[in-house]
Coordinates of C-alpha atoms (C1' of nucleotides) in Angstrom, one line a residue:
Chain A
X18 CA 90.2 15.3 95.5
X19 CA 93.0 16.8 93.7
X20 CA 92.2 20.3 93.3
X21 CA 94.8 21.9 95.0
X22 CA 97.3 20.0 92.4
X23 CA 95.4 20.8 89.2
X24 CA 94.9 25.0 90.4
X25 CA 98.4 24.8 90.0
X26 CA 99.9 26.6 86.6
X27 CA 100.5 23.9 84.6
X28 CA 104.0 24.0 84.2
X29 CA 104.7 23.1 88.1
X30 CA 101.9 20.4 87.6
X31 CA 103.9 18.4 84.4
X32 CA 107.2 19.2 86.3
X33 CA 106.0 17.1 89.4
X34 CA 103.7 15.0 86.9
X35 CA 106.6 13.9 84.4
X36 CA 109.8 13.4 87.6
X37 CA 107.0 10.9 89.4
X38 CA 106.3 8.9 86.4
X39 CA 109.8 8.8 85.3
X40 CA 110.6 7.3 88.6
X41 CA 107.9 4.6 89.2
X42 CA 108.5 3.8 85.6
X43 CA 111.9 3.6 85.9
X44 CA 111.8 1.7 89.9
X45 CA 107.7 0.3 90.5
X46 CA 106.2 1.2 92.8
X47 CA 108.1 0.5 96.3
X48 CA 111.2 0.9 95.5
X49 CA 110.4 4.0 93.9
X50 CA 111.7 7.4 96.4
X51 CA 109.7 10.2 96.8
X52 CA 112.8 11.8 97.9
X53 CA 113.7 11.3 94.0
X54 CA 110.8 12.9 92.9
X55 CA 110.9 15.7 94.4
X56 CA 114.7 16.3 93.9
X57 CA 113.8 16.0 89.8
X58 CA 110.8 18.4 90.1
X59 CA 112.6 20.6 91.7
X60 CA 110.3 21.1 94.6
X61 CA 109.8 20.4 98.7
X62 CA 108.9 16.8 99.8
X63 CA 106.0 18.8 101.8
X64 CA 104.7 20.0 99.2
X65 CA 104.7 16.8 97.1
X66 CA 102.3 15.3 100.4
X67 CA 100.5 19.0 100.6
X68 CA 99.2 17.6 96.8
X69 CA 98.6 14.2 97.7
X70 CA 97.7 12.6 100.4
X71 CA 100.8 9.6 100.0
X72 CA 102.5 7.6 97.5
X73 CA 99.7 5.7 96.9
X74 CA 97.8 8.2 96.3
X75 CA 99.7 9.9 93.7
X76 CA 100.5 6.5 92.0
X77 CA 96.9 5.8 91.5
X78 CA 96.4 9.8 90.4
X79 CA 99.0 9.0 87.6
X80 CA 98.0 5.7 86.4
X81 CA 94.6 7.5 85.5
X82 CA 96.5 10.1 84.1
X83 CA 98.4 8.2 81.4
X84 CA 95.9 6.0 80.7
X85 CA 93.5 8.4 79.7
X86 CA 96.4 10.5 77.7
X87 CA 97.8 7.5 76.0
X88 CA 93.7 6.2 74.7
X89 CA 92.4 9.9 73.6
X90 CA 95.8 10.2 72.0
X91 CA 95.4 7.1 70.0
X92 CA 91.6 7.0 69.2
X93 CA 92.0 10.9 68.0
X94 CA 94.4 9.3 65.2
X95 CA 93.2 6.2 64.5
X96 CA 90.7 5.8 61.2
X97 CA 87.8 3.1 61.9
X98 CA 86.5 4.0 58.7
X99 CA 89.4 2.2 57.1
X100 CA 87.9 -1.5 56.8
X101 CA 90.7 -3.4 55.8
X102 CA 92.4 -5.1 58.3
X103 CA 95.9 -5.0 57.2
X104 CA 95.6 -1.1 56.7
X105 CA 94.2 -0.8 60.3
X106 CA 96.7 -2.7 61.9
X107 CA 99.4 -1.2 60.4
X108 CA 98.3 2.2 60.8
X109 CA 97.5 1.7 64.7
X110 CA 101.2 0.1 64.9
X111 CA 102.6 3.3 63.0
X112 CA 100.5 5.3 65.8
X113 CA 101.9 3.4 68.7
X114 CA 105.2 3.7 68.0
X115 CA 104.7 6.9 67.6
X116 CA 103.6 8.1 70.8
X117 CA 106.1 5.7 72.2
X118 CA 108.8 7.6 70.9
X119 CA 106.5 10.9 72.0
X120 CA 105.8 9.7 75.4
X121 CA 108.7 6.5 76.2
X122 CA 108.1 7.5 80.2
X123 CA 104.5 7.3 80.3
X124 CA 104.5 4.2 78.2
X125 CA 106.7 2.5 80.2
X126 CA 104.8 3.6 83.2
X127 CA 101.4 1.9 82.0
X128 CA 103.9 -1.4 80.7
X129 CA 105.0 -1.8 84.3
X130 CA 101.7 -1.2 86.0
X131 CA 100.8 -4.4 84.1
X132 CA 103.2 -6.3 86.0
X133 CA 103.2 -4.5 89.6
X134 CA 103.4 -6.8 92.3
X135 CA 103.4 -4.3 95.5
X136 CA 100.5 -5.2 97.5
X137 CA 99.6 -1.6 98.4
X138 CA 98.4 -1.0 95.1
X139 CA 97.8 -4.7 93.4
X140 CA 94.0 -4.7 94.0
X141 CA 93.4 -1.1 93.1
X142 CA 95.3 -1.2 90.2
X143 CA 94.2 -4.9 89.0
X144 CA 90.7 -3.5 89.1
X145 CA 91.4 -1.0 87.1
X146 CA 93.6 -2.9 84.8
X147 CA 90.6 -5.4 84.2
X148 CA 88.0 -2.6 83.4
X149 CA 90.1 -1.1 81.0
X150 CA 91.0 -3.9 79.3
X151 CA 87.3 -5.3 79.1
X152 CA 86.2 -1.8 77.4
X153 CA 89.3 -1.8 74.8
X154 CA 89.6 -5.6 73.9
X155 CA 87.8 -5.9 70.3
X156 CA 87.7 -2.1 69.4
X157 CA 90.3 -2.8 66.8
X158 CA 88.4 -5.9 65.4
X159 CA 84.9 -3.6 64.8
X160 CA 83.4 -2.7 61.8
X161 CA 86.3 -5.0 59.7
X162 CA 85.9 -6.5 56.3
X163 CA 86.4 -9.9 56.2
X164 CA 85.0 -11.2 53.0
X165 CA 88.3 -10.6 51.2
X166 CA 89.9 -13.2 53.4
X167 CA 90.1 -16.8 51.6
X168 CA 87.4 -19.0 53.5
X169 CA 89.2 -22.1 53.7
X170 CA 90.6 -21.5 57.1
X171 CA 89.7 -20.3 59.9
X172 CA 89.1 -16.3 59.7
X173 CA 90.0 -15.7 63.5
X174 CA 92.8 -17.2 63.6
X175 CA 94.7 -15.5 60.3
X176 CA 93.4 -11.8 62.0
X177 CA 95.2 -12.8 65.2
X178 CA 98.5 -13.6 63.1
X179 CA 98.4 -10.9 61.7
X180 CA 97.9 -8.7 64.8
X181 CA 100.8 -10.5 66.2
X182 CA 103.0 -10.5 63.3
X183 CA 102.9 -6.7 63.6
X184 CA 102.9 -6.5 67.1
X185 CA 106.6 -8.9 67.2
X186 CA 107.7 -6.6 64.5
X187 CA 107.6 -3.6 66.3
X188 CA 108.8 -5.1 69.5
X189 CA 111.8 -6.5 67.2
X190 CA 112.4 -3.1 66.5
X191 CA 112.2 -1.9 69.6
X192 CA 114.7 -4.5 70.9
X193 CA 117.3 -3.1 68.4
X194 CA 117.2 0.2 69.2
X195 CA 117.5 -0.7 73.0
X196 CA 120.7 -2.8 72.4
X197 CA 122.2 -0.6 69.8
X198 CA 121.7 2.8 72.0
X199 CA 120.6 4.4 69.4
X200 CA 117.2 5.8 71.6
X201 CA 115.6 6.7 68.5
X202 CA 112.9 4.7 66.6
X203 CA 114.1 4.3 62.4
X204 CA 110.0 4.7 61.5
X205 CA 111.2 5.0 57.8
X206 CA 112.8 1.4 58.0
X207 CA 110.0 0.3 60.2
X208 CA 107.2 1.6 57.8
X209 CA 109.0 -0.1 55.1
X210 CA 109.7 -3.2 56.7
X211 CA 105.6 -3.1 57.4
X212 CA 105.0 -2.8 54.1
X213 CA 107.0 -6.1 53.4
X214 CA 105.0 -8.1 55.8
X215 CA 102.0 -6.5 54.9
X216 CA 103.0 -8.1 51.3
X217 CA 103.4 -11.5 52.7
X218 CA 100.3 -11.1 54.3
X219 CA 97.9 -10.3 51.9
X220 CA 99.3 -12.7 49.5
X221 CA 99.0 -15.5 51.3
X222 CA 95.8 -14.6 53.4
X223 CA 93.5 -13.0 51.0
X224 CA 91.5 -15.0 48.7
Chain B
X197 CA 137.0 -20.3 91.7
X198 CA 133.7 -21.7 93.6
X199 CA 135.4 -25.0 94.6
X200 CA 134.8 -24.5 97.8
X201 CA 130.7 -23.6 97.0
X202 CA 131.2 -26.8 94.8
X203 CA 132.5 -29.5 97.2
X204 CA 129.4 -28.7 99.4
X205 CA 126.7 -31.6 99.7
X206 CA 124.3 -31.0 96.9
X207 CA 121.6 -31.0 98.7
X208 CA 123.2 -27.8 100.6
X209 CA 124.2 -26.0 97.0
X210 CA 120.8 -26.5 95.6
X211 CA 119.0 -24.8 98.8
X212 CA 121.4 -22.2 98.3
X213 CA 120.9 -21.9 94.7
X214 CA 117.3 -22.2 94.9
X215 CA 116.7 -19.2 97.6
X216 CA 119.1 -17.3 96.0
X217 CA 117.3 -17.6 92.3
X218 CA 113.9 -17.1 93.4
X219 CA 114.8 -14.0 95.6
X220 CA 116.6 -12.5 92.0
X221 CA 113.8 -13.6 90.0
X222 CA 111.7 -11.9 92.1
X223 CA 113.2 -8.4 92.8
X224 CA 116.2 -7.8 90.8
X225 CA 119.7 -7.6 91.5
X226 CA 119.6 -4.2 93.3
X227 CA 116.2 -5.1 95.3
X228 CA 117.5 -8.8 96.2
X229 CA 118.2 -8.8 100.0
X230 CA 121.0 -11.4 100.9
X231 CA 119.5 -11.8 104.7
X232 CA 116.6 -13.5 102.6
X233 CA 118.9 -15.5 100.5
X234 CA 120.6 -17.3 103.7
X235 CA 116.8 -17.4 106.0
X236 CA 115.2 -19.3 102.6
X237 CA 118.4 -21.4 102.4
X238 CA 118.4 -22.0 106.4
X239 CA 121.9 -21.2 106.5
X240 CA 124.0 -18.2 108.0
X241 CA 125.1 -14.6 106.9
X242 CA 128.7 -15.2 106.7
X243 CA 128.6 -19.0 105.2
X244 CA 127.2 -17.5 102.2
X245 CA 129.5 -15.1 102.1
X246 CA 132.7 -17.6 103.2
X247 CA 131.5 -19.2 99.5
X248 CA 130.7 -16.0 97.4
X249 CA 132.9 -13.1 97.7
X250 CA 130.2 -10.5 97.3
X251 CA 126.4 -10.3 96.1
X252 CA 128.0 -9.7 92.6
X253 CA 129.6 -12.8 92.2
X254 CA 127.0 -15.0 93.0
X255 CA 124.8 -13.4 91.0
X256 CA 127.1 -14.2 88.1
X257 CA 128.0 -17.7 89.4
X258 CA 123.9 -18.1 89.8
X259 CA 123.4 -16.7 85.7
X260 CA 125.7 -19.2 84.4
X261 CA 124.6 -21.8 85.9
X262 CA 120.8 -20.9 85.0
X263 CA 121.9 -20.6 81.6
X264 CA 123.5 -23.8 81.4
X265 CA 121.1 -25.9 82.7
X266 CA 118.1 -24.5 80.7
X267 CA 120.0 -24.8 77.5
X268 CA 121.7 -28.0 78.1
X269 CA 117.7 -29.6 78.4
X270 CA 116.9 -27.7 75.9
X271 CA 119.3 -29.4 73.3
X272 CA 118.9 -32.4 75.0
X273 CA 115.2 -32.2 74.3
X274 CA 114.8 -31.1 70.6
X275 CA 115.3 -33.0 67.7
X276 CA 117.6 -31.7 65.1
X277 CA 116.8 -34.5 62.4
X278 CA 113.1 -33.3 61.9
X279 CA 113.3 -30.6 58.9
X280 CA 109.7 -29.8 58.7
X281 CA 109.6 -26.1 60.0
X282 CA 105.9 -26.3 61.5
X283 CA 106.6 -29.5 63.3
X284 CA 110.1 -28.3 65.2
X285 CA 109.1 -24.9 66.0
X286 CA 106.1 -26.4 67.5
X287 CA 108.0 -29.1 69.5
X288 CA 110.7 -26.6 70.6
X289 CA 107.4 -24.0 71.9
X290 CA 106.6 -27.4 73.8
X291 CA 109.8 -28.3 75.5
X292 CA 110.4 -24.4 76.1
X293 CA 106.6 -24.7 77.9
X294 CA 107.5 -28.0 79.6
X295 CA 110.7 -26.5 80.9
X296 CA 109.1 -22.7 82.5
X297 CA 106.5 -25.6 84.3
X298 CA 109.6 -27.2 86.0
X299 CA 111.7 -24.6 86.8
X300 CA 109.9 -21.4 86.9
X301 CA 112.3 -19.9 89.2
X302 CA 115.2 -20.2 86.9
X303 CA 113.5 -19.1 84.0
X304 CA 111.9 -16.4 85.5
X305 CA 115.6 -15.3 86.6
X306 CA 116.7 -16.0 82.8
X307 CA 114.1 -13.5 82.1
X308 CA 114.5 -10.9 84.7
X309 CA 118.6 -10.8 83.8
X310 CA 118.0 -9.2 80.2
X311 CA 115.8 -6.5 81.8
X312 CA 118.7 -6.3 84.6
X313 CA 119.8 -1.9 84.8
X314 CA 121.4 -2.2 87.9
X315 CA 124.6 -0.5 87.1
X316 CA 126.9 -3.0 89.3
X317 CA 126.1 -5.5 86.6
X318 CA 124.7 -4.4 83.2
X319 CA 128.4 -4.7 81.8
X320 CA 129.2 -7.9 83.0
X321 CA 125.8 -9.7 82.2
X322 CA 125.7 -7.7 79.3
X323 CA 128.6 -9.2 77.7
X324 CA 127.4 -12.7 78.6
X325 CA 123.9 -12.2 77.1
X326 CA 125.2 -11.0 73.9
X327 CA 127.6 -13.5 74.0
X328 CA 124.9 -16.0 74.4
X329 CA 122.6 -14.6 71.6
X330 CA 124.9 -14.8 68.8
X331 CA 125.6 -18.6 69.4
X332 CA 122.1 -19.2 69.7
X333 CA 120.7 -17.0 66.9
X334 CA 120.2 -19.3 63.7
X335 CA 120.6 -22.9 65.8
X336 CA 116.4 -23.1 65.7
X337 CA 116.8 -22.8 61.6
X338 CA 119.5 -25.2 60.7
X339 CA 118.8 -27.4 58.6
X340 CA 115.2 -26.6 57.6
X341 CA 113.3 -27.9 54.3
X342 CA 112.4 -24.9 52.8
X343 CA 111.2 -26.8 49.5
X344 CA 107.8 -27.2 50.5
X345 CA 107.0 -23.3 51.2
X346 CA 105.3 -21.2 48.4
X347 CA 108.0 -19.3 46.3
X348 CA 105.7 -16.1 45.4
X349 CA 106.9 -14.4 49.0
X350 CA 110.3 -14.7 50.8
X351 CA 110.1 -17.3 52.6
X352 CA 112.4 -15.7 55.6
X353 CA 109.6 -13.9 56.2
X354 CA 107.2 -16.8 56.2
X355 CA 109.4 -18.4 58.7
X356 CA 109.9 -15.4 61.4
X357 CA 105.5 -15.3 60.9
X358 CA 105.6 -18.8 62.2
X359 CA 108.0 -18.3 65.0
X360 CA 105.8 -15.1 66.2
X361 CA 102.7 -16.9 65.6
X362 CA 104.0 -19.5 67.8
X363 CA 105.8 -17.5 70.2
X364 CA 102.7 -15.0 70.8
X365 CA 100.5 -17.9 71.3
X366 CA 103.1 -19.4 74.1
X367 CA 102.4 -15.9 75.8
X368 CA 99.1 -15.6 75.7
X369 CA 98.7 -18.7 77.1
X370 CA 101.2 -17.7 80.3
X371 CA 99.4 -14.7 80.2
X372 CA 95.9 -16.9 80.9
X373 CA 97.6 -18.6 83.7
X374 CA 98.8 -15.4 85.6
X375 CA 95.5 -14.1 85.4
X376 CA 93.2 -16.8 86.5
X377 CA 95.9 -17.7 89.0
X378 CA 95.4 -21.3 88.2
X379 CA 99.2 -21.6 88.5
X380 CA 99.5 -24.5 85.7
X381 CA 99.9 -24.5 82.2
X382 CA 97.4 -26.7 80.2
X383 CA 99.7 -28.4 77.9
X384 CA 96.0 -30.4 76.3
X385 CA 94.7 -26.9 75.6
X386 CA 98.0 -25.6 74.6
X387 CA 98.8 -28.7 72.3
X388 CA 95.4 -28.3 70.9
X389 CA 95.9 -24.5 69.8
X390 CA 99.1 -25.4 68.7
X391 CA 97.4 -27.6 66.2
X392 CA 95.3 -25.4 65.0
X393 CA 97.3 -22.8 64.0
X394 CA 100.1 -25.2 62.4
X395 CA 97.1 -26.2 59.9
X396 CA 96.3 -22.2 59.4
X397 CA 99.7 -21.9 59.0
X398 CA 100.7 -24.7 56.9
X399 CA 97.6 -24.2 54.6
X400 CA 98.6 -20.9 54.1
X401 CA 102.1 -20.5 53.7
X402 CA 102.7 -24.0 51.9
X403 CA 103.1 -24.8 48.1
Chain C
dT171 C1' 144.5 -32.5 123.7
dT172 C1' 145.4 -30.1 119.8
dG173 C1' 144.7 -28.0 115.3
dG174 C1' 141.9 -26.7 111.8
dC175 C1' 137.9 -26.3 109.0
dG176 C1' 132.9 -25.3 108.6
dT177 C1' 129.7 -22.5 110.4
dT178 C1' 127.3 -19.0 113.2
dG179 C1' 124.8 -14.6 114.1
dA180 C1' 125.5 -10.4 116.6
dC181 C1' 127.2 -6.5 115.0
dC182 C1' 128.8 -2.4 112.2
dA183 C1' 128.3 1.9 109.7
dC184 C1' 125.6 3.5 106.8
dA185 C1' 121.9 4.6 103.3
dC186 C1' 117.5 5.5 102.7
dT187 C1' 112.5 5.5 103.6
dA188 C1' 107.4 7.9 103.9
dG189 C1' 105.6 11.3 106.1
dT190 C1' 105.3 15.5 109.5
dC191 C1' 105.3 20.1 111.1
dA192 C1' 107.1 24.4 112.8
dA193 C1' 108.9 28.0 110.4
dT194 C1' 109.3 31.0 106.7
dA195 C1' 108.3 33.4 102.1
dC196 C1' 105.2 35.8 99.5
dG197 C1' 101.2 38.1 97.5
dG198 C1' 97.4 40.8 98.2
dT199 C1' 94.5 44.1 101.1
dC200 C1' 93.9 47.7 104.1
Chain D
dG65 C1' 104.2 50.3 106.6
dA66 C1' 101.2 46.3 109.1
dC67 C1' 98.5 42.3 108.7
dC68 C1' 96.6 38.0 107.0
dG69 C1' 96.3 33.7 104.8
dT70 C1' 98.0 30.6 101.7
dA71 C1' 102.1 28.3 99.3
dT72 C1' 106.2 26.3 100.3
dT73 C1' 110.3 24.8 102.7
dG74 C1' 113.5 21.2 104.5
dA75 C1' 115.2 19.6 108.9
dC76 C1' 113.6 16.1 111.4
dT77 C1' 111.5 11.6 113.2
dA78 C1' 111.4 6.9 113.8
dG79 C1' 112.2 3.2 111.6
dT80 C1' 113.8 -0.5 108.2
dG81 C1' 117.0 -2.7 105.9
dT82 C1' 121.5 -3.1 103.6
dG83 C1' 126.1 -5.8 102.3
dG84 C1' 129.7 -7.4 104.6
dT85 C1' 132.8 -8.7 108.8
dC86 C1' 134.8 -11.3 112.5
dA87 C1' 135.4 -13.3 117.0
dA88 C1' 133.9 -17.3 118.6
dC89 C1' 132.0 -21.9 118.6
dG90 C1' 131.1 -27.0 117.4
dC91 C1' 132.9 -30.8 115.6
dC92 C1' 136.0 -34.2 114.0
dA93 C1' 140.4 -36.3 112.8
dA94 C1' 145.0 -37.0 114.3

DNA sequence: TTGGCGTTGACCACACTAGTCAATACGGTC
DNA sequence: GACCGTATTGACTAGTGTGGTCAACGCCAA
């Protein structure tokens, strides 16, 4: 289907590759130029259509593309052999902000393919969307420890604060580096603001 | 500034304010088409611009006013006087919920305007939004008993855990709603989880 | 009948779109 | 050198849509 694209030496591939998700991240899908794209990877607009057959087409092509790089990415760094809970969580945290500050365009890509609303694509992506999401929904909850959690409450629901106090803790961080400008992710003050929750956590959730 | 806009009928100004909102909401400042604006409103080209100098203004005009009106029912709404944490956080998660049911437009505007890059705007609204922020940061907190919380962790930390915990469970009840495209919030369901986790909570994180 | 205000919508000049295709550049083979 | 086939170009099409203007009209009070 895409042959002609990947013969191509890879340089000319990430080129084209990195402009196009750059601008549907930065525009969604129909407002998105292809005029743009090919202006920022320095090519012809015929040959952008000699590669694929239409914008669709390519959008599709690159939403298969990051999602695949963003998941072998994270599950070649994250340990499931680590049991506890609070060490997992943190650690997978740690690993997402890190490729986030590694890949901000192709994270932002996959974030707005979440909320695309152009009805050339919606079906085709929202299948796709749902698969993925069936597959990776519980992978972080497998193989866990749970009997050092105190028993007097419910065990599902202290695993999903936690999840979410780590999750608003990053997006918190996030937020500040958006509104300060800084564009660049403090992981030092983030790892050791982690550590402080992770504190609170344990103290008051383990038995 | 607006008199004129502001001695129309109401009835007028709201289908005005209306279309124009929900066209925002929906595609962003740039995207927004003004022909829409005025066929949704059932008015013509040139009265809406006879009240609004340019697209600009009203979008200003239509972010102030959103602003307003969501935080004037808010205040309204929420009762100062309670000083259990648990119990006002989990009131003002309700009337915040109540609110996005009954004007979805204007929150989804509210929303839309701190994501807003269009560069004809970001400096303007971004002054505003800041603005806004400050005054608002620390209102949710005053005047909280804080005696009844265990003293072995810092309890700031304990109360941002609550407000995430609550927040995140807000969202991932939205989230159920866009996806099922049942188009209503179940506030039973909601109010039911919501009682759930304040005994988690409370259990854990008081003395 | 006149003046004036609220309102209309055709119209302007332009920006930009996805996609095409005849023409060219280029690399290898004889 | 000639020749071939593939990679690549970018001017071009046909169209949509934009924010904003303005001469003209309807209507009502004086």
């Amino acid at each position: 289907m895409f042959s002609k694209f990947l013969n191509l030496d890879k340089e000319k591939q990430d080129r084209i590759i990195n402009a196009a998700i750059k601008e549907f991240a930065l525009k969604g899908y129909d407002t998105a130029s292809t005029n743009e794209i090919v202006k920022e990877a320095g090519i012809s607009k015929g040959l952008l259509f000699h590669y694929f057959q239409n914008k669709r087409q390519l959008y599709l092509f690159l939403f298969d593309y990051c999602y695949e790089l963003l998941a072998e990415e994270f599950y070649k760094k994250i340990n499931f052999s680590e049991v506890d809970f609070f060490k997992r969580i943190r650690h997978a945290v740690l690993i997402k902000m890190d490729l986030l500050s590694q890949y901000p365009d192709i994270f932002k890509f996959i974030e707005e393919a979440y909320f695309e609303e152009s009805t050339v694509i919606k079906i085709e992506l929202g299948n796709r969307i749902k698969e993925l999401t069936d597959i990776n929904f519980g992978k972080v909850y497998e193989g866990i420890d749970l009997s050092k959690f105190r028993d007097d409450v419910d065990v599902k629901k202290i695993l999903k604060i936690i999840t979410w106090t780590f999750e608003k803790l990053s997006e918190e961080e996030l937020n500040k580096v958006k509104l300060s400008s800084a564009h660049e992710i403090d992981f030092q003050q983030l790892q050791i603001k982690a550590e402080e929750y992770f504190e609170v956590l344990t103290t008051c959730f383990y038995k």
